[in-house]
PDB file of C-alpha atoms in Angstrom:
ATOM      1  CA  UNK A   1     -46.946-125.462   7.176  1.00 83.00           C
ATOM      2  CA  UNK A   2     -43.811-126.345   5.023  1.00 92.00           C
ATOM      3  CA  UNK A   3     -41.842-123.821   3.421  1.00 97.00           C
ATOM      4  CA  UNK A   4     -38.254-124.185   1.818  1.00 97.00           C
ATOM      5  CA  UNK A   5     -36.320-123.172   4.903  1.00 96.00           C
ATOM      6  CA  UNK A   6     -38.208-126.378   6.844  1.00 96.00           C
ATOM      7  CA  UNK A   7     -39.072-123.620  10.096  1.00 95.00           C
ATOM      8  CA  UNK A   8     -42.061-124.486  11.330  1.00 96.00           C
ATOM      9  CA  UNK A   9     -44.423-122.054  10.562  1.00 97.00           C
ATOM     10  CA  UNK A  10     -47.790-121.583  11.420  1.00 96.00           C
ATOM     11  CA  UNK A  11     -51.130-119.515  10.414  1.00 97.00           C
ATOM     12  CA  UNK A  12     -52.123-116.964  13.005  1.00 96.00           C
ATOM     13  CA  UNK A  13     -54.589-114.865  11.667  1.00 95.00           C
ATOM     14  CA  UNK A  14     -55.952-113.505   8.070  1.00 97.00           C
ATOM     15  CA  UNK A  15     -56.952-110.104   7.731  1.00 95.00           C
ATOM     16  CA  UNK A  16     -58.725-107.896   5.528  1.00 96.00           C
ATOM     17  CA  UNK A  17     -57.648-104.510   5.346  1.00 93.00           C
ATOM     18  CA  UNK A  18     -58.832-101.274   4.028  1.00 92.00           C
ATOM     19  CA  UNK A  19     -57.025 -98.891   5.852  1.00 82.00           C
ATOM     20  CA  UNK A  20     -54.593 -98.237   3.169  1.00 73.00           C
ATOM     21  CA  UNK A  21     -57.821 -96.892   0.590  1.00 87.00           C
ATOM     22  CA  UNK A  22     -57.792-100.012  -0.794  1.00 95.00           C
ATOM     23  CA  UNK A  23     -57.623-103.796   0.096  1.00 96.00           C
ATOM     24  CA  UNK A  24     -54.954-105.339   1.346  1.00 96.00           C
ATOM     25  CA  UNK A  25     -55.418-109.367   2.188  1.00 97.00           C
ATOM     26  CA  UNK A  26     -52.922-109.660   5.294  1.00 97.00           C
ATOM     27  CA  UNK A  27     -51.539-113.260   6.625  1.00 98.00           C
ATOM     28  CA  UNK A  28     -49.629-112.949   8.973  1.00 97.00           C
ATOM     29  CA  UNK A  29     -47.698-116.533  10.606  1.00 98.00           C
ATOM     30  CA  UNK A  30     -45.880-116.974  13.893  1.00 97.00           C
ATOM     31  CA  UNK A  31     -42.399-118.305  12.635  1.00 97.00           C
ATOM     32  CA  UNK A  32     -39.837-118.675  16.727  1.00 96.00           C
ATOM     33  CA  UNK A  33     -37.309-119.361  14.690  1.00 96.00           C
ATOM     34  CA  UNK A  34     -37.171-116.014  12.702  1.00 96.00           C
ATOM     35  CA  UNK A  35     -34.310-113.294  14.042  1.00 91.00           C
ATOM     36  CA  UNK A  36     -30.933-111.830  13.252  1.00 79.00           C
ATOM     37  CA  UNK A  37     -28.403-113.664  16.170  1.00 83.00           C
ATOM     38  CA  UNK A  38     -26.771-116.218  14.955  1.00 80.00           C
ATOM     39  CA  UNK A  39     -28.507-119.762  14.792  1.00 84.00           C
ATOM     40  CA  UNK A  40     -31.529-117.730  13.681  1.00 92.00           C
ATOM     41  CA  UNK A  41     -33.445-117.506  10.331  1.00 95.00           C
ATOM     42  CA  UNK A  42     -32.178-114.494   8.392  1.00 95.00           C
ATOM     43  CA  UNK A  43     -34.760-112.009   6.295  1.00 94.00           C
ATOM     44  CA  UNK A  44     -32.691-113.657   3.502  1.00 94.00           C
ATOM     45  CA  UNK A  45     -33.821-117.144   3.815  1.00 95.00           C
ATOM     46  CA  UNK A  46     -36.944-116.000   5.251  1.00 96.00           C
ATOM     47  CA  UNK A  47     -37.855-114.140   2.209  1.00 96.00           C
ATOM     48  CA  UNK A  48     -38.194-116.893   0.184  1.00 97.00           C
ATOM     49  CA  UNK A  49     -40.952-119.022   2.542  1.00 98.00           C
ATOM     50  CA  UNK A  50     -42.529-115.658   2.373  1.00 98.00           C
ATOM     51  CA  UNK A  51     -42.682-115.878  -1.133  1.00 97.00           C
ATOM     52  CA  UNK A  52     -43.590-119.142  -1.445  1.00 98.00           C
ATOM     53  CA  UNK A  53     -46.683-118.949   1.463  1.00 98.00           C
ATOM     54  CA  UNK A  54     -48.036-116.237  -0.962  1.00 98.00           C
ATOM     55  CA  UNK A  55     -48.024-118.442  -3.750  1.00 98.00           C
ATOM     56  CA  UNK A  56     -49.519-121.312  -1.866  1.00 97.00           C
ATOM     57  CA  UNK A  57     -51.534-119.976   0.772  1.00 97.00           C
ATOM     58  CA  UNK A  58     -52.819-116.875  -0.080  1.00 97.00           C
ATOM     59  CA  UNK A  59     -53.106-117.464  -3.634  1.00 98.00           C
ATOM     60  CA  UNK A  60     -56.023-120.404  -3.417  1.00 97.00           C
ATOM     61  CA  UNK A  61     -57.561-118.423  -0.269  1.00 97.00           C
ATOM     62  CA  UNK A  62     -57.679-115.082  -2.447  1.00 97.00           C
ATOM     63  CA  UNK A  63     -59.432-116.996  -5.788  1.00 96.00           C
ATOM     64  CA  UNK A  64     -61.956-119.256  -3.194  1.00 97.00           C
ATOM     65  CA  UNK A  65     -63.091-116.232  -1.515  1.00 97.00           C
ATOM     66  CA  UNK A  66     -63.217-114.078  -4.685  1.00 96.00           C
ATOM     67  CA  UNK A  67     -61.245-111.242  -3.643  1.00 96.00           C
ATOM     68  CA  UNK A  68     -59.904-108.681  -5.792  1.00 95.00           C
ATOM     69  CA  UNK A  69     -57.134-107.172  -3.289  1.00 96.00           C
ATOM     70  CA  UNK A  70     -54.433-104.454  -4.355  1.00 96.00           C
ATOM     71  CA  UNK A  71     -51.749-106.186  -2.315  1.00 96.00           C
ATOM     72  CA  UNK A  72     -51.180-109.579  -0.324  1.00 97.00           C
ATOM     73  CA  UNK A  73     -48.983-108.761   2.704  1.00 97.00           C
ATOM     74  CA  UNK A  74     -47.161-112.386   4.351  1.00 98.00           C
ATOM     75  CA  UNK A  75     -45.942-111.505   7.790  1.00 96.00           C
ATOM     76  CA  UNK A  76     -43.968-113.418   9.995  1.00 97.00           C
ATOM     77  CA  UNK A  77     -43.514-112.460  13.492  1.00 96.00           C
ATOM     78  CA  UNK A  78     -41.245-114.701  16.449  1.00 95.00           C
ATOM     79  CA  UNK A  79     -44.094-114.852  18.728  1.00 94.00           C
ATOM     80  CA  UNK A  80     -48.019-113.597  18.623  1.00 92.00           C
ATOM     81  CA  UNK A  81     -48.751-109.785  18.349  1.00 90.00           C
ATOM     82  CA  UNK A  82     -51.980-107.983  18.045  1.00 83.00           C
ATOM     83  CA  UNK A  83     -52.268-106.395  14.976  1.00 84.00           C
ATOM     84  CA  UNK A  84     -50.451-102.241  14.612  1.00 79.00           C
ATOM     85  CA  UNK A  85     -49.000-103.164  17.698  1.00 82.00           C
ATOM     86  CA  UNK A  86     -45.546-101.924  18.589  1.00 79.00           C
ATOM     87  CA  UNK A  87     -43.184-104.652  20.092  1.00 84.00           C
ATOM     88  CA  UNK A  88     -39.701-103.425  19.634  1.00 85.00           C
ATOM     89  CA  UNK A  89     -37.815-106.815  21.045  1.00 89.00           C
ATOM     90  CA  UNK A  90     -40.055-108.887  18.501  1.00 92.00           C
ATOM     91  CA  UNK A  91     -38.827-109.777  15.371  1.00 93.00           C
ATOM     92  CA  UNK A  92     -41.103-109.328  12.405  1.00 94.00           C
ATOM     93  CA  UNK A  93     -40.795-109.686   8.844  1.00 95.00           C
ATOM     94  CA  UNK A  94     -43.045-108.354   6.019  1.00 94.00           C
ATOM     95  CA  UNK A  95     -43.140-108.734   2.301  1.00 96.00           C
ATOM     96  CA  UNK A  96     -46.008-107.151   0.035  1.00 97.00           C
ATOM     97  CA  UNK A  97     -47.075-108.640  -3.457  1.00 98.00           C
ATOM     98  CA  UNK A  98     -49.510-107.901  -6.145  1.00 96.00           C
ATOM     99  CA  UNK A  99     -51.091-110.886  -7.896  1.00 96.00           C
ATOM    100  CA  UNK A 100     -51.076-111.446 -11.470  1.00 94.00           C
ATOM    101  CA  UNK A 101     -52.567-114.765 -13.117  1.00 92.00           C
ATOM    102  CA  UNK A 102     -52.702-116.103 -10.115  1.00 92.00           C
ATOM    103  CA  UNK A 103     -48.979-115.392  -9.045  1.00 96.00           C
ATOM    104  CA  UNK A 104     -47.384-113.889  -6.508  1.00 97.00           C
ATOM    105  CA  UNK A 105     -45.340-110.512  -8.099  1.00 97.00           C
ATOM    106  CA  UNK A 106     -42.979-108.856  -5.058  1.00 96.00           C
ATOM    107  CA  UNK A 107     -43.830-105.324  -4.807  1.00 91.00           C
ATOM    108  CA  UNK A 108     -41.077-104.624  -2.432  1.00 75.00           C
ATOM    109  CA  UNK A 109     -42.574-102.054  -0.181  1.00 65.00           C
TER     110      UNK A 109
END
């Protein structure tokens, strides 16, 4: 999937959640490239294909299924991981957003 940093990214798994008392559409993408080191891609640069996944990924999926959800969460994780699971030497990254006329507002969680 192409996003402005050109990592390859890739849909893993879509998830609706109500745990939080209301629902919360989850994607969450496996992006190896993600990580702190040097030579890796940074939560900075990251946030952005975060960003613009939400606007369009989750954006069409969220108005073709007819879902009315109180947050969109993008994820992107360095390798696959079950869902709540702890993995301390995996990176992940997580933004939250709200959508507004079909937009993608950061709620910054």
């Amino acid at each position: 999937m192409p996003v402005p940093s050109g990592q390859p990214v890739h849909l893993d798994d879509v998830l609706l959640d109500n745990n939080p008392g209301e629902l919360w559409v989850r994607f969450r993408f496996i992006a190896p490239k993600i990580g702190g080191t040097v030579g890796r891609i940074t939560y900075d640069v990251a946030s952005k294909d975060m960003e613009h996944l939400c606007q369009i990924l989750a954006v069409p999926y969220v108005a073709k299924h007819e879902l009315q959800p109180a947050r969109v969460v993008i994820s992107l994780s360095d390798r696959p991981l079950e869902f709540g699971d702890v993995a301390p030497d995996a990176t992940q990254f997580f933004e939250a957003y709200r959508l507004e006329q079909s937009r993608c507002i950061w709620e910054g969680l």
